[in-house]
Tab-separated table of C-alpha atoms in Angstrom:
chain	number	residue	atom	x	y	z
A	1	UNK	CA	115.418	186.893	-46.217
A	2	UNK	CA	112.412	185.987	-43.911
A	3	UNK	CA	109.359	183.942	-43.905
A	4	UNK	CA	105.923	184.174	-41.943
A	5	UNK	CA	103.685	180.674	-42.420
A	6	UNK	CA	100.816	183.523	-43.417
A	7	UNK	CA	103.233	186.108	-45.433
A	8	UNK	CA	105.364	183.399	-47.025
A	9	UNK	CA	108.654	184.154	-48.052
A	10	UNK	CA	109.894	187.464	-47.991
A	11	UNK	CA	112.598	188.182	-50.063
A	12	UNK	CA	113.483	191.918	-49.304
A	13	UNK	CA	112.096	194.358	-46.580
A	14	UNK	CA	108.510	195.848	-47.165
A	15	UNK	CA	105.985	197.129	-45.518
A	16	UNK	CA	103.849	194.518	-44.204
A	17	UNK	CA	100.474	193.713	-42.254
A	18	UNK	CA	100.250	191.350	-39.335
A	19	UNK	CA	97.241	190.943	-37.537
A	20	UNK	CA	95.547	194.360	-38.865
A	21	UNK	CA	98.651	196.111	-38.014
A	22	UNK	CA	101.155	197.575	-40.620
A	23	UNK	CA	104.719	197.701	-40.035
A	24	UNK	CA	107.126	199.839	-42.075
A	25	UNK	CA	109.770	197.668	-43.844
A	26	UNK	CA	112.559	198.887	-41.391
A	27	UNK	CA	111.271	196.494	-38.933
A	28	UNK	CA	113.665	193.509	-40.858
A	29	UNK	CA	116.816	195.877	-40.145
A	30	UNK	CA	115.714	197.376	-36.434
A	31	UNK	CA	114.332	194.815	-34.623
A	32	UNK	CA	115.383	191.883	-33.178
A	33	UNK	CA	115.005	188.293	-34.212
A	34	UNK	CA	112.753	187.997	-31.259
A	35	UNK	CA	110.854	191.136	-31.711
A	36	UNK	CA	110.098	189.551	-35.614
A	37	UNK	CA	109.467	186.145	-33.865
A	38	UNK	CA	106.277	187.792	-32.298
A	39	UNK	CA	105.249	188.414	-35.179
A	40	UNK	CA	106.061	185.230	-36.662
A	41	UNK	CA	108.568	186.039	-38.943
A	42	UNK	CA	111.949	184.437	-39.191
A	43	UNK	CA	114.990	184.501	-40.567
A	44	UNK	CA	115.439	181.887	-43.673
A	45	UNK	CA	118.052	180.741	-45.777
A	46	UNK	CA	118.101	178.909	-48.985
A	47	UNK	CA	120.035	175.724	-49.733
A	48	UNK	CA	120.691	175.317	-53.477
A	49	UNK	CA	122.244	172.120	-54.172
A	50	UNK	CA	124.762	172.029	-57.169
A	51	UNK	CA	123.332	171.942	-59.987
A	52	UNK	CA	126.086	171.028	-61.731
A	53	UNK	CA	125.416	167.484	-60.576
A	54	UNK	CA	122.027	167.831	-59.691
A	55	UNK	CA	118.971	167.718	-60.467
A	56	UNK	CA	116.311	170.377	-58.067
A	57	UNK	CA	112.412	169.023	-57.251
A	58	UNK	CA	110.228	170.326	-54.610
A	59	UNK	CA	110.871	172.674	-52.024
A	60	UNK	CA	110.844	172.092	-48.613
A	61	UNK	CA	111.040	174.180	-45.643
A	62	UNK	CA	112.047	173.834	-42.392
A	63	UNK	CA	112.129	175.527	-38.771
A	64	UNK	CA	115.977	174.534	-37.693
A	65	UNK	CA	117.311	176.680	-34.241
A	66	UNK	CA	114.806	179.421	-34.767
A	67	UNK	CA	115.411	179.525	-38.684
A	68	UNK	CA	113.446	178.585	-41.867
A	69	UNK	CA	115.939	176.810	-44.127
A	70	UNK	CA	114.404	176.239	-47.813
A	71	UNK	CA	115.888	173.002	-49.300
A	72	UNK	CA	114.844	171.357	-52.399
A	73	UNK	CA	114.690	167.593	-53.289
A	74	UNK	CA	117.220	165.854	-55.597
A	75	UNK	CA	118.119	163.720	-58.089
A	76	UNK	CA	121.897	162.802	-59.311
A	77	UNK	CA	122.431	163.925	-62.797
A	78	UNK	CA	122.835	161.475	-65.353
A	79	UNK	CA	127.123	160.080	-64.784
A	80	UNK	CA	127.308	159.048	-68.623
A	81	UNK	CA	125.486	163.079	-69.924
A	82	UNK	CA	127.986	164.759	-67.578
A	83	UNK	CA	130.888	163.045	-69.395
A	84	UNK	CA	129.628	163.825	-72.911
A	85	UNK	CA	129.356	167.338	-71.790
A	86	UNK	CA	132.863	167.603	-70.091
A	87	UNK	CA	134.446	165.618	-73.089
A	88	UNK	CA	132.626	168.207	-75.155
A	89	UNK	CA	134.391	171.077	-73.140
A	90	UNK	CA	137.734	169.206	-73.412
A	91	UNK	CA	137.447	169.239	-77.065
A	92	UNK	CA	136.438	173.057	-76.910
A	93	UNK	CA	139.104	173.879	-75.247
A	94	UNK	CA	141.919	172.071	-77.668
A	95	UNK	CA	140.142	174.030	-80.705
A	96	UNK	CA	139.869	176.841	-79.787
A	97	UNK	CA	143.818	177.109	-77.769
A	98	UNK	CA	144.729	175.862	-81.334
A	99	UNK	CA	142.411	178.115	-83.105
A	100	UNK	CA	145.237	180.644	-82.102
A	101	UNK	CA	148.021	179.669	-83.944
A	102	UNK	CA	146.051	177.992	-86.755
A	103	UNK	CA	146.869	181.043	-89.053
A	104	UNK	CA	150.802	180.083	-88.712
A	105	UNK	CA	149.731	176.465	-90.032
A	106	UNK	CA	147.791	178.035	-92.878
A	107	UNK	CA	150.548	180.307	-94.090
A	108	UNK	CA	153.758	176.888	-93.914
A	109	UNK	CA	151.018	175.252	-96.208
A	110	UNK	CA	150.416	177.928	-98.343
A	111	UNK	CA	154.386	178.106	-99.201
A	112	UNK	CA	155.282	181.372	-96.522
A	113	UNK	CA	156.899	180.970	-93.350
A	114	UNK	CA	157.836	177.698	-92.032
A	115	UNK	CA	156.140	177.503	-88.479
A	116	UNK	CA	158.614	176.621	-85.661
A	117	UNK	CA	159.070	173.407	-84.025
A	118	UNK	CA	158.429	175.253	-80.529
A	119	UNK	CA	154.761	175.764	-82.144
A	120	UNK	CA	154.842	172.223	-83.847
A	121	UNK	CA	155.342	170.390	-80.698
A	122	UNK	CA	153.027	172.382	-78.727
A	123	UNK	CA	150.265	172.483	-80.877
A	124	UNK	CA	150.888	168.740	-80.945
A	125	UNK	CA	150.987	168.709	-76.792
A	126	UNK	CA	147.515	170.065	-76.909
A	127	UNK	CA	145.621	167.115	-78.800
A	128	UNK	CA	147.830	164.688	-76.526
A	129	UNK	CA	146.238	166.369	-73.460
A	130	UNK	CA	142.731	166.961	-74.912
A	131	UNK	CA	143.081	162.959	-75.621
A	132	UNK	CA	144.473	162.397	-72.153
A	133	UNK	CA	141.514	164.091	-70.687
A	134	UNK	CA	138.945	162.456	-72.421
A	135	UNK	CA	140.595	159.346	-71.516
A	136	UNK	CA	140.539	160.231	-67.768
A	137	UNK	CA	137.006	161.326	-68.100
A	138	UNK	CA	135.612	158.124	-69.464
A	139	UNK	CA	137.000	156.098	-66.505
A	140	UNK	CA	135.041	158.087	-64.025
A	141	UNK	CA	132.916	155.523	-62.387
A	142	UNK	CA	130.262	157.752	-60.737
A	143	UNK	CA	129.479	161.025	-59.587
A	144	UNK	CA	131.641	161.292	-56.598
A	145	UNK	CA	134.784	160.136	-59.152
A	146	UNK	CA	133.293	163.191	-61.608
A	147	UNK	CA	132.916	165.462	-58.670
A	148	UNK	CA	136.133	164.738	-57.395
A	149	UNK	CA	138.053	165.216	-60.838
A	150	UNK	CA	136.196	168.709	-61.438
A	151	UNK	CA	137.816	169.601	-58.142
A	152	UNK	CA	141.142	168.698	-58.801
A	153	UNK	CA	140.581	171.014	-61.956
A	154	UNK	CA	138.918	168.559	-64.373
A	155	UNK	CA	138.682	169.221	-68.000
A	156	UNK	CA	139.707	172.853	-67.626
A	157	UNK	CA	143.030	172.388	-65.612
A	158	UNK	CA	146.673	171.596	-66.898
A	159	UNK	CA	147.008	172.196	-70.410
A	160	UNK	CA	150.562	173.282	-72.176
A	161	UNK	CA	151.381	176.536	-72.081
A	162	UNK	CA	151.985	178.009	-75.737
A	163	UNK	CA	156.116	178.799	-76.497
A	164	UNK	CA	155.285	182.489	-76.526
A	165	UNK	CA	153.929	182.590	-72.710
A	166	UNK	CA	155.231	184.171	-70.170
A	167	UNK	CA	154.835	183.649	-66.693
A	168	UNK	CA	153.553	186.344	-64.703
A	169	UNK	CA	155.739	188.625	-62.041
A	170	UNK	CA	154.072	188.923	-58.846
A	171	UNK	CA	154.973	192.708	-57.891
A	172	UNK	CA	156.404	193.070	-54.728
A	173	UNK	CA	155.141	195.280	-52.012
């Protein structure tokens, strides 16, 4: 990606005019990054922030060592709307792991089979953990606590493994 203050950002090579001339798209692969200063043209990068925790305004650009960085302003998302939403995903994640062996449950109470205590316990593991993650979730104070827990796998990480799993074999070489 480049950018020229009277071309603006150019997002893939294409022919171009500068000055009266045109110049065949290859020029962003061939030449130099001094050739493409003469023309004005130079290489730019974008910074996205997260969005995950924030919020994007206006864009900005900068000439840093030769180099237009983009950059957008910011705003922290809302602490208190990123917990709903990660409780929310904690919850999802408890149905629908137990969604999977609901259909044993079903057929104990509909007189068949008598699920195992193996499944009893686990599926009882899993709304301990999807409680012990909403619990950790509410006492994040701010965003660096949220950003810090989604990092050490947040909602998504550490839940019981169901008494049917088996760990994978790494094959050796």
């Amino acid at each position: 990606m480049w950018h020229s203050d009277s071309l603006g950002v150019i997002r893939t090579p294409k022919e171009i005019t500068v000055n009266g001339v045109t110049h065949p798209r290859q020029i962003f692969r061939k030449w130099s990054k001094a050739e493409l200063a003469e023309l004005g043209i130079t290489p730019a990068r974008v910074e996205i922030p997260d969005q995950r925790y924030h919020n994007t305004g206006a864009e900005t650009m900068t000439l840093v060592d030769g180099e237009t960085v983009l950059s957008y302003a910011t705003t922290d998302r809302d602490v208190d709307q990123l917990k709903v939403g990660m409780k929310a995903k904690a919850k999802d994640i408890a149905s629908s792991t137990l969604a999977k062996s609901d259909w044993m449950q079903h057929r104990e109470a509909e007189g068949g089979t008598a699920m195992s205590a193996d499944w009893k316990t686990y599926r009882a593991n899993v709304r301990v953990k999807s409680n012990i993650k909403e619990s950790e979730v509410d006492a994040l104070a701010d965003l660096d606590a949220v950003k810090a827990y989604d990092e050490a796998g947040g909602v998504g990480g550490d839940w019981p493994n169901d008494p049917d799993y088996v760990e994978p074999v790494e094959e050796e070489e």
